[in-house]
Amino acid sequence: MINVIGLGYIGLPTALMMASHGVEVIGTDYNKELVATLNAGHTTFKEKGLDELFDAAVKAGIKFTTEYQVTDTYIVSVPTPYDKFSKKVDACYVVAAVKDVMKVCPKGATVVIESTVSPGTIEKYVRPVIEENGFKIGNDLNLVHAPERIIPGNMVYELLHNNRTIGADDKAIGEKVKELYASFCQGEIVVTDIKTAEMTKVVENTFRAVNIAFANELAKICRHDNMDVYEIIRICNMHPRVNILQPGPGVGGHCISVDPWFLVGDYPSLAKVIDESMKTNDGMPDFVLNRIYEIMKENGLKDISRVGLYGLTYKENVDDMRESPTLQLLESQERHLAPGLKVYDPFIEKDVVENQYHSLDTFLDECDLVVIMVKHNEIKENVDKLNGKVVLDCHNIINLPGVYHI
Ligand code: SAJ
């Protein structure tokens, strides 16, 4: 039996996937409300294919509880934020979860850490906790790192098809855990050591962050000299060895906007390109805010409360707002003492910010300038409703004459 610890964006789909592939699974989370929701038969966030996967897992017998289980395999999938001051990974949730596992786990158990951590975190923070509890790693307990790689918006497909990395001290243990993941994963599963596995995960997200920062920097250069960044990237990407990502209003989510900081925090004198890239991405919401002021001036618009931000989530077609560029922009706007922007997002039903709308039509009726912060399908399907508005399209998705870009 597998006890999955942490039933958030990664733990829940992982637990459901294993259960629906014949593995006996109990999911544990300390959040009573979340567990109650799952036990009442509802998923806790929106994701393509998740409800169907949930039904299959429930049929297969998955259970949800707040209690840690006595079993031989644990998968720890809890958040790893970063310390905003030192930029280093904050492993407190992982450490707390492992401590709780130690209270119930029998000798011989395997503990798999799925949470993203910086290289050396498991050595520095997790091993001591296990040893302090009287377990000898390798004899009484096996420690493995199997970093998740799935992308919100396409999690279920990627869980099934992505290649995976398993880091273990002992190859045989790595192979055993590989077998468990192979119960559902059709991709290639590579077995390596723990520190290498930790580093690969952070490097993958850092690669993407640096590439996005490059695109954002190009957007700024092109804006400065009146060149079309999208046309330039499109042509460059026709070169067989060039693949530039897209500029945008900022980088959000709990991964690309966080994990690269771990390397800056741990290697401050070495991780220079990464540091600058993260600063570039973090500066994009401010850049958009300046564009808003420029465009208002150009169009004789004086009332900031007639400007609307379309989208609150960190990216398209998900309901996740963590580190979202829109929230960053709103914060920045407050710092500039210019409150009043309107906000709308079809995925956010609760009121989370001021001046938030829940109907696209009402929102658009009350805005003269609409800023496309997130490229949800909804707005792509309703482009005609933007006719007659001044539009700042931060993703180059609106094909109307006179649209502004970042
Ligand atoms: N973004 C751009 N331009 C682009 C692509 C993305 O500005 O060309 C922005 C998005 O709008 C968003 C942010 O970047 O705000 C991050 O979105 P994303 O879709 O690039 O990635 P995440 O954070 O949803 O998921 C990433 C994935 N990592 C990689 O692709 C290397 C996923 O595979 C990881 O599992 C996930 O991080 C994670 O949990 O670590």
GROMACS .gro file of N, CA and C and ligand atoms in nm, residues 10 116 148-153 158 162 201 203-208 212 215-216 244-257 259 281 313-316 323-325 373 375 395, ligand 1:
model
  178
   10ILE      N    1   0.005   1.830  -0.709
   10ILE     CA    2   0.083   1.716  -0.759
   10ILE      C    3   0.042   1.587  -0.689
  116THR      N    4   0.981   1.942  -0.520
  116THR     CA    5   1.102   1.998  -0.581
  116THR      C    6   1.191   2.057  -0.472
  148GLU      N    7   0.855   1.551  -0.945
  148GLU     CA    8   0.744   1.554  -1.043
  148GLU      C    9   0.781   1.644  -1.160
  149ARG      N   10   0.716   1.623  -1.274
  149ARG     CA   11   0.749   1.701  -1.394
  149ARG      C   12   0.627   1.748  -1.471
  150ILE      N   13   0.508   1.731  -1.413
  150ILE     CA   14   0.387   1.754  -1.493
  150ILE      C   15   0.348   1.901  -1.500
  151ILE      N   16   0.287   1.939  -1.610
  151ILE     CA   17   0.254   2.081  -1.630
  151ILE      C   18   0.105   2.105  -1.603
  152PRO      N   19   0.072   2.199  -1.514
  152PRO     CA   20  -0.069   2.232  -1.493
  152PRO      C   21  -0.135   2.268  -1.627
  153GLY      N   22  -0.252   2.217  -1.647
  153GLY     CA   23  -0.321   2.237  -1.775
  153GLY      C   24  -0.318   2.110  -1.860
  158GLU      N   25   0.047   1.428  -1.905
  158GLU     CA   26   0.191   1.426  -1.878
  158GLU      C   27   0.230   1.324  -1.770
  162ASN      N   28   0.515   1.155  -1.962
  162ASN     CA   29   0.649   1.215  -1.945
  162ASN      C   30   0.752   1.112  -1.900
  201LYS      N   31   1.580   1.850  -1.172
  201LYS     CA   32   1.447   1.913  -1.164
  201LYS      C   33   1.458   2.066  -1.162
  203VAL      N   34   1.708   2.245  -1.264
  203VAL     CA   35   1.767   2.292  -1.390
  203VAL      C   36   1.661   2.298  -1.501
  204GLU      N   37   1.571   2.201  -1.504
  204GLU     CA   38   1.467   2.203  -1.608
  204GLU      C   39   1.383   2.330  -1.599
  205ASN      N   40   1.341   2.363  -1.477
  205ASN     CA   41   1.259   2.484  -1.460
  205ASN      C   42   1.342   2.610  -1.482
  206THR      N   43   1.470   2.603  -1.448
  206THR     CA   44   1.557   2.720  -1.468
  206THR      C   45   1.578   2.745  -1.617
  207PHE      N   46   1.595   2.639  -1.693
  207PHE     CA   47   1.611   2.651  -1.839
  207PHE      C   48   1.492   2.729  -1.897
  208ARG      N   49   1.373   2.692  -1.852
  208ARG     CA   50   1.253   2.758  -1.905
  208ARG      C   51   1.246   2.903  -1.859
  212ILE      N   52   1.239   3.223  -2.107
  212ILE     CA   53   1.129   3.321  -2.104
  212ILE      C   54   1.186   3.461  -2.080
  215ALA      N   55   1.313   3.603  -2.393
  215ALA     CA   56   1.202   3.653  -2.477
  215ALA      C   57   1.151   3.786  -2.422
  216ASN      N   58   1.140   3.797  -2.290
  216ASN     CA   59   1.093   3.922  -2.230
  216ASN      C   60   1.190   4.037  -2.257
  244ILE      N   61   1.310   3.002  -2.927
  244ILE     CA   62   1.285   3.104  -2.825
  244ILE      C   63   1.141   3.093  -2.778
  245LEU      N   64   1.120   3.108  -2.648
  245LEU     CA   65   0.982   3.105  -2.595
  245LEU      C   66   0.915   3.241  -2.618
  246GLN      N   67   0.801   3.261  -2.557
  246GLN     CA   68   0.722   3.382  -2.585
  246GLN      C   69   0.731   3.483  -2.470
  247PRO      N   70   0.738   3.612  -2.503
  247PRO     CA   71   0.732   3.712  -2.396
  247PRO      C   72   0.593   3.715  -2.336
  248GLY      N   73   0.581   3.769  -2.218
  248GLY     CA   74   0.450   3.775  -2.153
  248GLY      C   75   0.449   3.879  -2.043
  249PRO      N   76   0.338   3.891  -1.970
  249PRO     CA   77   0.327   3.994  -1.867
  249PRO      C   78   0.397   3.959  -1.737
  250GLY      N   79   0.468   3.846  -1.736
  250GLY     CA   80   0.538   3.804  -1.614
  250GLY      C   81   0.531   3.653  -1.604
  251VAL      N   82   0.598   3.599  -1.504
  251VAL     CA   83   0.602   3.454  -1.487
  251VAL      C   84   0.542   3.421  -1.351
  252GLY      N   85   0.442   3.334  -1.352
  252GLY     CA   86   0.381   3.296  -1.225
  252GLY      C   87   0.390   3.147  -1.203
  253GLY      N   88   0.306   3.099  -1.110
  253GLY     CA   89   0.306   2.957  -1.078
  253GLY      C   90   0.405   2.929  -0.966
  254HIS      N   91   0.401   2.806  -0.919
  254HIS     CA   92   0.481   2.773  -0.802
  254HIS      C   93   0.614   2.712  -0.841
  255CYS      N   94   0.646   2.712  -0.973
  255CYS     CA   95   0.764   2.636  -1.017
  255CYS      C   96   0.866   2.726  -1.085
  256ILE      N   97   0.830   2.773  -1.207
  256ILE     CA   98   0.927   2.850  -1.286
  256ILE      C   99   0.961   2.983  -1.218
  257SER      N  100   0.866   3.036  -1.142
  257SER     CA  101   0.894   3.165  -1.078
  257SER      C  102   0.961   3.146  -0.942
  259ASP      N  103   1.162   2.800  -0.838
  259ASP     CA  104   1.274   2.706  -0.830
  259ASP      C  105   1.411   2.764  -0.870
  281ASN      N  106   1.214   3.863  -1.537
  281ASN     CA  107   1.076   3.812  -1.534
  281ASN      C  108   0.993   3.881  -1.426
  313THR      N  109  -0.533   3.427  -1.308
  313THR     CA  110  -0.457   3.305  -1.281
  313THR      C  111  -0.314   3.322  -1.336
  314TYR      N  112  -0.225   3.229  -1.301
  314TYR     CA  113  -0.086   3.249  -1.343
  314TYR      C  114  -0.063   3.213  -1.489
  315LYS      N  115  -0.158   3.134  -1.545
  315LYS     CA  116  -0.151   3.107  -1.689
  315LYS      C  117  -0.287   3.060  -1.738
  316GLU      N  118  -0.294   3.029  -1.865
  316GLU     CA  119  -0.422   3.003  -1.930
  316GLU      C  120  -0.488   2.872  -1.886
  323GLU      N  121   0.147   3.322  -0.736
  323GLU     CA  122   0.249   3.412  -0.795
  323GLU      C  123   0.203   3.472  -0.928
  324SER      N  124   0.072   3.490  -0.946
  324SER     CA  125   0.023   3.532  -1.078
  324SER      C  126   0.070   3.673  -1.115
  325PRO      N  127   0.109   3.696  -1.242
  325PRO     CA  128   0.152   3.829  -1.285
  325PRO      C  129   0.045   3.935  -1.259
  373MET      N  130  -0.408   3.975  -1.979
  373MET     CA  131  -0.299   3.925  -1.894
  373MET      C  132  -0.284   3.773  -1.907
  375LYS      N  133  -0.410   3.421  -2.146
  375LYS     CA  134  -0.473   3.383  -2.274
  375LYS      C  135  -0.570   3.265  -2.259
  395HIS      N  136  -0.016   3.878  -2.490
  395HIS     CA  137   0.020   3.744  -2.541
  395HIS      C  138   0.009   3.731  -2.692
  407SAJ     N1  139   0.534   3.166  -1.980
  407SAJ     C1  140   0.577   3.272  -2.060
  407SAJ     N2  141   0.623   3.245  -2.185
  407SAJ     C2  142   0.630   3.120  -2.236
  407SAJ     C3  143   0.589   3.011  -2.155
  407SAJ     C4  144   0.542   3.038  -2.026
  407SAJ     O1  145   0.574   3.388  -2.017
  407SAJ     O2  146   0.670   3.105  -2.352
  407SAJ     C5  147   0.484   3.190  -1.842
  407SAJ     C6  148   0.341   3.140  -1.819
  407SAJ     O3  149   0.245   3.232  -1.864
  407SAJ     C7  150   0.339   3.121  -1.669
  407SAJ     C8  151   0.484   3.079  -1.637
  407SAJ     O4  152   0.560   3.116  -1.750
  407SAJ     O5  153   0.312   3.241  -1.600
  407SAJ     C9  154   0.504   2.932  -1.608
  407SAJ     O6  155   0.421   2.852  -1.691
  407SAJ     P1  156   0.470   2.722  -1.768
  407SAJ     O7  157   0.354   2.673  -1.845
  407SAJ     O8  158   0.595   2.748  -1.841
  407SAJ     O9  159   0.514   2.620  -1.653
  407SAJ     P2  160   0.446   2.572  -1.514
  407SAJ    O10  161   0.503   2.656  -1.405
  407SAJ    O11  162   0.300   2.562  -1.523
  407SAJ    O12  163   0.507   2.422  -1.505
  407SAJ    C10  164   0.648   2.405  -1.503
  407SAJ    C11  165   0.687   2.295  -1.605
  407SAJ     N3  166   0.832   2.294  -1.622
  407SAJ    C12  167   0.891   2.295  -1.744
  407SAJ    O13  168   0.828   2.303  -1.847
  407SAJ    C13  169   1.039   2.285  -1.748
  407SAJ    C14  170   0.637   2.159  -1.557
  407SAJ    O14  171   0.684   2.057  -1.644
  407SAJ    C15  172   0.687   2.132  -1.414
  407SAJ    O15  173   0.640   2.007  -1.365
  407SAJ    C16  174   0.633   2.242  -1.325
  407SAJ    O16  175   0.687   2.367  -1.372
  407SAJ    C17  176   0.672   2.214  -1.182
  407SAJ    O17  177   0.584   2.174  -1.103
  407SAJ    O18  178   0.790   2.226  -1.148
   0.00000   0.00000   0.00000
